[in-house]
Amino acid sequence: DVKVTQSSRYLVKRTGEKVFLECVQDMDHENMFWYRQDPGLGLRLIYFSYDVKMKEKGDIPEGYSVSREKKERFSLILESASTNQTSMYLCASSSITDRGAFFGQGTRLTVV
Amino acid sequence: AQSVTQLGSHVSVSEGALVLLRCNYSSSVPPYLFWYVQYPNQGLQLLLKYTSAATLVKGINGFEAEFKKSETSFHLTKPSAHMSDAAEYFCAVRDYGGSQGNLIFGKGTKLSVKP
């Protein structure tokens, strides 16, 4: 069974903290993605990676960075958390042959 | 550029009634289309996908969708709603732009099922 695992389901962080969200997939997928989901806005792409150490900006990269040192792991970093980054964060992965994506359970981040 | 529009942010049906969730897409190339379901505080689960084979696609949990090129639509249906179908549903199209394999999502339709 395919699996995308996000390290935390719920996180509460303070404004200005550096926050790490971790995502691991066990399907040997080339592509990995980070989305944020907000009510009424749907899913918006933050960053994606198509190979180890490769990354590309999505639609809303400001305030975020990513790291992909190993094929199975894709980390999202909030350099200095702000209250407007309170959201649900979803990680996904896909292969270059499959047309769909598999999602993790999501991390609900609250910045206070 | 590809885009997806879901008509209706909320849909309410009675248990046993037909479910119809609407999705229209915009794409300059033959699209790959998807429907995902999200239960509260969960990630997204793939319901079904269209990849240019049969135009009527059957998915999990009794859902199906029909690709209609002339109408640029990919509506999701289920003949008889069950209480467990209450969730949010997202239609998506594969992005042929710079992001390999990325999906462009609609804003979602929340389905309520009344007893």
mmCIF file of C-alpha atoms in Angstrom:
data_model
loop_
_atom_site.group_PDB
_atom_site.id
_atom_site.type_symbol
_atom_site.label_atom_id
_atom_site.label_comp_id
_atom_site.label_asym_id
_atom_site.label_seq_id
_atom_site.Cartn_x
_atom_site.Cartn_y
_atom_site.Cartn_z
ATOM 1 C CA ASP A 1 0.000 0.000 0.000
ATOM 2 C CA VAL A 2 1.377 3.383 -0.999
ATOM 3 C CA LYS A 3 2.261 5.707 1.781
ATOM 4 C CA VAL A 4 3.086 9.374 2.243
ATOM 5 C CA THR A 5 3.783 10.215 5.860
ATOM 6 C CA GLN A 6 3.890 13.672 7.361
ATOM 7 C CA SER A 7 5.755 13.936 10.646
ATOM 8 C CA SER A 8 3.088 15.816 12.591
ATOM 9 C CA ARG A 9 -0.705 16.013 12.414
ATOM 10 C CA TYR A 10 -0.947 19.150 14.553
ATOM 11 C CA LEU A 11 1.633 21.810 15.381
ATOM 12 C CA VAL A 12 1.469 25.021 17.381
ATOM 13 C CA LYS A 13 4.366 27.437 16.947
ATOM 14 C CA ARG A 14 5.141 30.974 17.993
ATOM 15 C CA THR A 15 5.578 33.911 15.646
ATOM 16 C CA GLY A 16 9.176 34.191 14.474
ATOM 17 C CA GLU A 17 10.062 30.541 15.092
ATOM 18 C CA LYS A 18 11.717 28.445 12.413
ATOM 19 C CA VAL A 19 9.400 25.553 11.589
ATOM 20 C CA PHE A 20 10.203 22.270 9.855
ATOM 21 C CA LEU A 21 7.523 20.096 8.281
ATOM 22 C CA GLU A 22 8.753 16.689 7.201
ATOM 23 C CA CYS A 23 7.333 14.363 4.568
ATOM 24 C CA VAL A 24 8.451 10.853 3.660
ATOM 25 C CA GLN A 25 7.192 8.620 0.853
ATOM 26 C CA ASP A 26 7.896 4.935 0.387
ATOM 27 C CA MET A 27 6.987 4.597 -3.293
ATOM 28 C CA ASP A 28 10.299 5.670 -4.863
ATOM 29 C CA HIS A 29 8.492 8.583 -6.532
ATOM 30 C CA GLU A 30 10.496 11.190 -8.375
ATOM 31 C CA ASN A 31 8.125 14.102 -7.758
ATOM 32 C CA MET A 32 7.191 15.570 -4.394
ATOM 33 C CA PHE A 33 5.008 18.563 -3.609
ATOM 34 C CA TRP A 34 4.013 20.843 -0.766
ATOM 35 C CA TYR A 35 0.586 22.484 -0.815
ATOM 36 C CA ARG A 36 -1.250 24.659 1.616
ATOM 37 C CA GLN A 37 -4.987 24.439 1.954
ATOM 38 C CA ASP A 38 -7.183 27.273 3.165
ATOM 39 C CA PRO A 39 -10.989 27.470 3.268
ATOM 40 C CA GLY A 40 -12.408 28.837 0.030
ATOM 41 C CA LEU A 41 -9.013 28.873 -1.664
ATOM 42 C CA GLY A 42 -8.540 25.180 -2.328
ATOM 43 C CA LEU A 43 -5.011 23.801 -2.594
ATOM 44 C CA ARG A 44 -2.160 26.061 -3.599
ATOM 45 C CA LEU A 45 1.273 24.798 -4.578
ATOM 46 C CA ILE A 46 4.141 26.124 -2.472
ATOM 47 C CA TYR A 47 7.125 24.198 -3.856
ATOM 48 C CA PHE A 48 7.789 21.012 -5.736
ATOM 49 C CA SER A 49 10.792 18.828 -6.396
ATOM 50 C CA TYR A 50 11.361 16.481 -9.326
ATOM 51 C CA ASP A 51 14.645 15.008 -8.143
ATOM 52 C CA VAL A 52 17.040 14.971 -5.231
ATOM 53 C CA LYS A 53 18.384 18.462 -4.522
ATOM 54 C CA MET A 54 16.135 19.905 -7.227
ATOM 55 C CA LYS A 55 13.349 22.301 -6.343
ATOM 56 C CA GLU A 56 11.021 24.683 -8.106
ATOM 57 C CA LYS A 57 8.785 27.431 -6.795
ATOM 58 C CA GLY A 58 5.082 26.974 -6.978
ATOM 59 C CA ASP A 59 2.403 29.626 -6.789
ATOM 60 C CA ILE A 60 3.026 30.886 -3.244
ATOM 61 C CA PRO A 61 6.686 30.303 -2.247
ATOM 62 C CA GLU A 62 7.172 33.510 -0.257
ATOM 63 C CA GLY A 63 8.121 32.841 3.348
ATOM 64 C CA TYR A 64 8.936 29.183 2.668
ATOM 65 C CA SER A 65 11.900 27.113 1.611
ATOM 66 C CA VAL A 66 12.342 23.392 0.970
ATOM 67 C CA SER A 67 14.980 20.723 1.161
ATOM 68 C CA ARG A 68 15.287 17.394 -0.607
ATOM 69 C CA GLU A 69 18.512 15.626 0.323
ATOM 70 C CA LYS A 70 17.134 12.113 -0.200
ATOM 71 C CA LYS A 71 14.634 10.867 -2.749
ATOM 72 C CA GLU A 72 12.105 9.775 -0.157
ATOM 73 C CA ARG A 73 12.124 12.906 1.994
ATOM 74 C CA PHE A 74 10.902 16.432 1.262
ATOM 75 C CA SER A 75 10.976 19.076 3.970
ATOM 76 C CA LEU A 76 9.135 22.373 4.095
ATOM 77 C CA ILE A 77 10.735 25.139 6.133
ATOM 78 C CA LEU A 78 9.070 28.263 7.430
ATOM 79 C CA GLU A 79 12.026 30.556 7.994
ATOM 80 C CA SER A 80 10.208 32.860 10.431
ATOM 81 C CA ALA A 81 6.674 31.756 11.112
ATOM 82 C CA SER A 82 3.931 34.336 10.909
ATOM 83 C CA THR A 83 0.266 34.171 11.834
ATOM 84 C CA ASN A 84 -0.775 34.273 8.155
ATOM 85 C CA GLN A 85 0.964 30.931 7.716
ATOM 86 C CA THR A 86 -1.589 29.262 9.948
ATOM 87 C CA SER A 87 -3.005 26.645 7.605
ATOM 88 C CA MET A 88 -3.281 22.993 6.639
ATOM 89 C CA TYR A 89 -0.151 21.777 4.856
ATOM 90 C CA LEU A 90 -0.336 18.787 2.547
ATOM 91 C CA CYS A 91 2.551 16.829 1.102
ATOM 92 C CA ALA A 92 2.132 14.719 -2.038
ATOM 93 C CA SER A 93 4.227 12.543 -4.292
ATOM 94 C CA SER A 94 3.897 11.159 -7.796
ATOM 95 C CA SER A 95 5.896 9.173 -10.274
ATOM 96 C CA ILE A 96 6.765 10.470 -13.724
ATOM 97 C CA THR A 97 4.718 7.650 -15.246
ATOM 98 C CA ASP A 98 1.588 7.863 -13.102
ATOM 99 C CA ARG A 99 -0.723 10.797 -13.741
ATOM 100 C CA GLY A 100 -2.010 11.255 -10.231
ATOM 101 C CA ALA A 101 -0.553 12.090 -6.851
ATOM 102 C CA PHE A 102 -0.677 10.499 -3.424
ATOM 103 C CA PHE A 103 -1.199 12.669 -0.386
ATOM 104 C CA GLY A 104 -0.135 12.571 3.227
ATOM 105 C CA GLN A 105 -2.566 13.095 6.086
ATOM 106 C CA GLY A 106 -1.783 16.768 6.389
ATOM 107 C CA THR A 107 -0.271 18.944 9.119
ATOM 108 C CA ARG A 108 -2.488 21.545 10.680
ATOM 109 C CA LEU A 109 -0.153 24.344 11.724
ATOM 110 C CA THR A 110 -1.219 27.136 14.044
ATOM 111 C CA VAL A 111 1.102 30.103 14.509
ATOM 112 C CA VAL A 112 0.353 32.181 17.606
ATOM 113 C CA ALA B 1 -2.678 27.170 -18.951
ATOM 114 C CA GLN B 2 -4.933 24.627 -17.337
ATOM 115 C CA SER B 3 -7.658 25.504 -14.863
ATOM 116 C CA VAL B 4 -10.563 23.861 -13.095
ATOM 117 C CA THR B 5 -13.887 25.290 -11.969
ATOM 118 C CA GLN B 6 -16.131 23.487 -9.533
ATOM 119 C CA LEU B 7 -19.695 24.752 -9.570
ATOM 120 C CA GLY B 8 -21.146 24.983 -6.095
ATOM 121 C CA SER B 9 -19.053 25.168 -2.965
ATOM 122 C CA HIS B 10 -21.730 23.267 -1.025
ATOM 123 C CA VAL B 11 -24.077 20.528 -2.180
ATOM 124 C CA SER B 12 -26.644 18.862 0.045
ATOM 125 C CA VAL B 13 -28.476 15.647 -0.824
ATOM 126 C CA SER B 14 -30.653 13.179 1.026
ATOM 127 C CA GLU B 15 -29.418 9.697 1.767
ATOM 128 C CA GLY B 16 -30.224 7.479 -1.217
ATOM 129 C CA ALA B 17 -30.446 10.391 -3.661
ATOM 130 C CA LEU B 18 -28.271 10.980 -6.692
ATOM 131 C CA VAL B 19 -24.996 12.799 -6.107
ATOM 132 C CA LEU B 20 -23.833 15.159 -8.864
ATOM 133 C CA LEU B 21 -20.749 17.301 -8.366
ATOM 134 C CA ARG B 22 -19.835 19.533 -11.268
ATOM 135 C CA CYS B 23 -16.386 20.203 -12.680
ATOM 136 C CA ASN B 24 -15.396 22.130 -15.799
ATOM 137 C CA TYR B 25 -11.857 22.363 -17.015
ATOM 138 C CA SER B 26 -9.835 24.512 -19.327
ATOM 139 C CA SER B 27 -6.938 22.957 -21.173
ATOM 140 C CA SER B 28 -5.230 23.573 -24.489
ATOM 141 C CA VAL B 29 -4.049 19.976 -24.642
ATOM 142 C CA PRO B 30 -5.841 16.674 -23.975
ATOM 143 C CA PRO B 31 -6.281 16.789 -20.224
ATOM 144 C CA TYR B 32 -5.615 14.318 -17.464
ATOM 145 C CA LEU B 33 -8.407 14.804 -14.919
ATOM 146 C CA PHE B 34 -8.885 13.622 -11.363
ATOM 147 C CA TRP B 35 -11.360 13.601 -8.538
ATOM 148 C CA TYR B 36 -10.144 13.494 -4.945
ATOM 149 C CA VAL B 37 -12.080 13.196 -1.688
ATOM 150 C CA GLN B 38 -11.069 14.692 1.646
ATOM 151 C CA TYR B 39 -12.625 13.677 4.950
ATOM 152 C CA PRO B 40 -12.322 16.105 7.889
ATOM 153 C CA ASN B 41 -8.745 16.601 9.034
ATOM 154 C CA GLN B 42 -7.435 14.079 6.535
ATOM 155 C CA GLY B 43 -5.348 14.221 3.389
ATOM 156 C CA LEU B 44 -6.740 13.771 -0.099
ATOM 157 C CA GLN B 45 -7.644 10.353 -1.430
ATOM 158 C CA LEU B 46 -7.838 9.619 -5.142
ATOM 159 C CA LEU B 47 -11.361 8.661 -6.217
ATOM 160 C CA LEU B 48 -10.780 8.248 -9.931
ATOM 161 C CA LYS B 49 -8.792 9.542 -12.875
ATOM 162 C CA TYR B 50 -9.262 10.098 -16.592
ATOM 163 C CA THR B 51 -6.184 9.568 -18.756
ATOM 164 C CA SER B 52 -7.643 9.503 -22.281
ATOM 165 C CA ALA B 53 -8.862 5.917 -22.267
ATOM 166 C CA ALA B 54 -12.605 5.303 -21.680
ATOM 167 C CA THR B 55 -14.660 8.470 -21.260
ATOM 168 C CA LEU B 56 -16.703 6.931 -18.426
ATOM 169 C CA VAL B 57 -14.413 6.331 -15.503
ATOM 170 C CA LYS B 58 -15.351 4.235 -12.505
ATOM 171 C CA GLY B 59 -13.750 4.914 -9.172
ATOM 172 C CA ILE B 60 -13.882 3.772 -5.589
ATOM 173 C CA ASN B 61 -16.909 3.878 -3.289
ATOM 174 C CA GLY B 62 -19.381 3.675 -6.198
ATOM 175 C CA PHE B 63 -18.405 6.991 -7.786
ATOM 176 C CA GLU B 64 -17.963 7.537 -11.487
ATOM 177 C CA ALA B 65 -17.264 10.468 -13.783
ATOM 178 C CA GLU B 66 -17.795 11.105 -17.457
ATOM 179 C CA PHE B 67 -15.380 13.058 -19.595
ATOM 180 C CA LYS B 68 -17.231 15.230 -22.122
ATOM 181 C CA LYS B 69 -14.841 17.049 -24.393
ATOM 182 C CA SER B 70 -17.573 19.081 -26.114
ATOM 183 C CA GLU B 71 -18.684 20.459 -22.760
ATOM 184 C CA THR B 72 -15.188 20.547 -21.192
ATOM 185 C CA SER B 73 -16.729 18.806 -18.214
ATOM 186 C CA PHE B 74 -15.836 15.974 -15.882
ATOM 187 C CA HIS B 75 -18.771 15.727 -13.487
ATOM 188 C CA LEU B 76 -18.734 13.258 -10.598
ATOM 189 C CA THR B 77 -21.792 11.139 -9.900
ATOM 190 C CA LYS B 78 -23.008 8.444 -7.556
ATOM 191 C CA PRO B 79 -26.461 6.892 -7.968
ATOM 192 C CA SER B 80 -27.286 6.653 -4.281
ATOM 193 C CA ALA B 81 -25.710 8.791 -1.568
ATOM 194 C CA HIS B 82 -24.612 7.279 1.716
ATOM 195 C CA MET B 83 -23.996 9.120 4.959
ATOM 196 C CA SER B 84 -20.330 8.161 4.721
ATOM 197 C CA ASP B 85 -20.020 10.157 1.465
ATOM 198 C CA ALA B 86 -20.162 13.427 3.399
ATOM 199 C CA ALA B 87 -16.799 15.022 2.671
ATOM 200 C CA GLU B 88 -15.133 17.621 0.490
ATOM 201 C CA TYR B 89 -14.471 16.750 -3.133
ATOM 202 C CA PHE B 90 -11.816 18.256 -5.355
ATOM 203 C CA CYS B 91 -11.530 18.133 -9.106
ATOM 204 C CA ALA B 92 -8.033 18.516 -10.553
ATOM 205 C CA VAL B 93 -6.270 18.702 -13.896
ATOM 206 C CA ARG B 94 -2.658 17.870 -14.572
ATOM 207 C CA ASP B 95 -0.463 20.895 -15.119
ATOM 208 C CA TYR B 96 1.440 20.910 -18.407
ATOM 209 C CA GLY B 97 3.375 23.987 -17.449
ATOM 210 C CA GLY B 98 6.671 24.045 -15.613
ATOM 211 C CA SER B 99 5.759 21.812 -12.704
ATOM 212 C CA GLN B 100 6.136 18.176 -13.586
ATOM 213 C CA GLY B 101 3.199 16.125 -12.427
ATOM 214 C CA ASN B 102 1.638 18.974 -10.472
ATOM 215 C CA LEU B 103 -2.121 19.046 -10.255
ATOM 216 C CA ILE B 104 -4.204 22.200 -10.474
ATOM 217 C CA PHE B 105 -7.171 21.946 -8.136
ATOM 218 C CA GLY B 106 -10.612 23.433 -8.068
ATOM 219 C CA LYS B 107 -11.726 25.151 -4.881
ATOM 220 C CA GLY B 108 -13.653 22.115 -3.724
ATOM 221 C CA THR B 109 -17.286 21.152 -3.145
ATOM 222 C CA LYS B 110 -18.449 20.182 0.304
ATOM 223 C CA LEU B 111 -21.046 17.413 0.159
ATOM 224 C CA SER B 112 -23.574 17.045 2.969
ATOM 225 C CA VAL B 113 -25.827 13.988 3.202
ATOM 226 C CA LYS B 114 -29.074 14.311 5.132
ATOM 227 C CA PRO B 115 -30.679 11.261 6.754
#
